[in-house]
Amino acid sequence: MTHATDPARTLIGVGVGPGDPELVTLKAARILSSADVVLVPATEKSAERPGRAEAIVRAACPQIAGRIERIPFSMAQRRGIGEKRTASWKVSADAAVAAFEAGATTVALATVGDPAVFSTFSYLRGNVEERLPDVEVTLVPGITAMQALAAASRTPLVEGREVLALVPATVGPEKLGQVLDVADSVTVYKGGRTLPTVLDQIRERGRDAVLGTDVSMESEELIELADVAEGRTLPYFSTVMSTPARSTTGGSL
């Protein structure tokens, strides 16, 4: 229970970019450095070692290592709300609530990319707000994988009157195909295991694409669509970007 004289409590979603610690913004680094507790997502595979968000934070803000706390994020279920996903949301919210009840005034969640784009922060926020309605919520934007892939491949993401779409591969081939039919520039997230189906939709429309894995990191791999072997899959942190052919400078204006 809070009183009028108690300090304000703030939950902050902090985007830490795609992987390169140098792509963490100055504001993100400042917020993380001043937070009482910094939560980082940990999947089933990374429960015993730093996940990507944690690795970025440790490299960008090594002085806050003692304030980092891992919270569960289940990757066992790709769609819908199941028992494991619900349980991980509850445990994550428990960690944030416990930090506030222990006296923390600022709790931050470091999330890969941007906290408003397919982010675990949305689920944490919803659960915390239900339990602590007085907590103020703020977001610090981060560089997305879509932007990082465009930069790494030296490809304009959109120009002039072109339409941009960001699609999770989990929407399925039919809906992805519909988006490819109406949008000029299409970026697909979460296409690792379903990559063959994603690329089939792109090829059927005569479009080109570039694929990126671990973009902005030392392990970065960029692959042109024509060089992708039949049936190949990619890790979770992979992105597919299909942009229109541009033959004239300023042609989309």
Short mmCIF file of N, CA, C and O in Angstrom, two decimals, residues 13 20 29 31 33 35 38 46 52 55 65 81-82 95-96 124 140 168 176 191 210 217 219-220 232 235 240:
data_model
loop_
_atom_site.label_atom_id
_atom_site.label_comp_id
_atom_site.label_asym_id
_atom_site.label_seq_id
_atom_site.Cartn_x
_atom_site.Cartn_y
_atom_site.Cartn_z
N GLY A 13 10.34 0.26 -19.69
CA GLY A 13 10.77 -0.67 -20.72
C GLY A 13 11.89 -0.01 -21.51
O GLY A 13 11.68 1.05 -22.10
N ASP A 20 24.56 -5.28 -30.82
CA ASP A 20 25.80 -4.52 -30.63
C ASP A 20 25.61 -3.54 -29.48
O ASP A 20 24.75 -2.66 -29.54
N ALA A 29 21.24 3.84 -21.76
CA ALA A 29 22.35 3.58 -20.84
C ALA A 29 22.18 4.36 -19.54
O ALA A 29 22.44 3.84 -18.44
N ILE A 31 19.31 5.45 -18.18
CA ILE A 31 18.19 4.90 -17.42
C ILE A 31 18.59 3.60 -16.74
O ILE A 31 18.30 3.37 -15.55
N SER A 33 21.55 2.65 -15.90
CA SER A 33 22.55 2.93 -14.87
C SER A 33 21.94 3.47 -13.59
O SER A 33 22.48 3.29 -12.50
N ALA A 35 18.62 2.85 -12.61
CA ALA A 35 17.52 2.02 -12.11
C ALA A 35 17.95 1.25 -10.86
O ALA A 35 19.10 0.83 -10.73
N VAL A 38 17.32 -3.95 -12.58
CA VAL A 38 17.22 -4.11 -14.03
C VAL A 38 16.86 -5.57 -14.31
O VAL A 38 17.65 -6.49 -14.06
N SER A 46 18.41 -20.08 -21.86
CA SER A 46 19.40 -19.15 -21.31
C SER A 46 19.24 -18.95 -19.80
O SER A 46 19.75 -18.01 -19.25
N ARG A 52 20.40 -12.62 -24.63
CA ARG A 52 20.92 -11.54 -25.46
C ARG A 52 20.77 -10.17 -24.79
O ARG A 52 21.71 -9.37 -24.77
N ALA A 55 23.33 -9.81 -22.06
CA ALA A 55 24.68 -9.66 -22.59
C ALA A 55 24.92 -8.24 -23.08
O ALA A 55 26.00 -7.66 -22.86
N ALA A 65 26.06 -4.65 -12.96
CA ALA A 65 25.95 -6.11 -12.93
C ALA A 65 25.24 -6.61 -11.68
O ALA A 65 24.45 -7.56 -11.73
N ILE A 81 -1.93 -18.37 -25.38
CA ILE A 81 -1.58 -18.21 -23.97
C ILE A 81 -1.74 -19.56 -23.28
O ILE A 81 -2.85 -19.97 -22.98
N GLY A 82 -0.65 -20.24 -23.05
CA GLY A 82 -0.67 -21.54 -22.40
C GLY A 82 -0.19 -21.45 -20.97
O GLY A 82 0.13 -20.38 -20.45
N ALA A 95 8.63 -10.65 -9.65
CA ALA A 95 9.95 -10.06 -9.44
C ALA A 95 9.87 -8.54 -9.41
O ALA A 95 10.50 -7.89 -8.57
N ALA A 96 9.10 -7.97 -10.34
CA ALA A 96 8.96 -6.51 -10.37
C ALA A 96 8.23 -6.00 -9.14
O ALA A 96 8.64 -5.02 -8.51
N LEU A 124 4.86 -7.98 -19.24
CA LEU A 124 5.24 -7.60 -17.88
C LEU A 124 4.44 -6.39 -17.42
O LEU A 124 3.90 -6.36 -16.31
N VAL A 140 11.55 3.53 -23.28
CA VAL A 140 12.72 4.14 -23.92
C VAL A 140 12.94 3.38 -25.24
O VAL A 140 13.26 2.20 -25.22
N PRO A 168 5.13 -10.71 -38.21
CA PRO A 168 5.69 -11.91 -37.59
C PRO A 168 5.32 -13.12 -38.45
O PRO A 168 4.18 -13.23 -38.92
N LEU A 176 0.66 -13.59 -44.56
CA LEU A 176 1.92 -13.02 -45.02
C LEU A 176 1.85 -12.72 -46.50
O LEU A 176 2.29 -11.66 -46.96
N GLY A 191 10.95 -15.82 -38.22
CA GLY A 191 10.80 -16.77 -39.32
C GLY A 191 11.80 -17.91 -39.32
O GLY A 191 11.93 -18.61 -40.32
N VAL A 210 16.71 -10.10 -48.47
CA VAL A 210 17.97 -10.36 -47.78
C VAL A 210 17.64 -10.88 -46.39
O VAL A 210 16.68 -10.42 -45.76
N MET A 217 26.17 -7.98 -34.73
CA MET A 217 27.09 -8.68 -33.85
C MET A 217 28.24 -9.30 -34.64
O MET A 217 28.21 -9.36 -35.87
N SER A 219 28.93 -12.31 -34.92
CA SER A 219 28.42 -13.52 -35.58
C SER A 219 27.42 -13.21 -36.69
O SER A 219 26.76 -14.13 -37.20
N GLU A 220 27.30 -11.94 -37.06
CA GLU A 220 26.34 -11.54 -38.09
C GLU A 220 26.51 -12.33 -39.39
O GLU A 220 27.62 -12.57 -39.85
N ARG A 232 16.30 -24.58 -45.84
CA ARG A 232 17.12 -24.08 -44.74
C ARG A 232 16.27 -23.34 -43.71
O ARG A 232 15.32 -22.64 -44.05
N PRO A 235 18.10 -19.40 -36.91
CA PRO A 235 17.82 -19.22 -35.48
C PRO A 235 16.68 -18.21 -35.27
O PRO A 235 16.29 -17.48 -36.19
N VAL A 240 13.98 -11.33 -42.12
CA VAL A 240 13.91 -11.35 -43.58
C VAL A 240 13.38 -10.00 -44.04
O VAL A 240 12.34 -9.55 -43.55
#
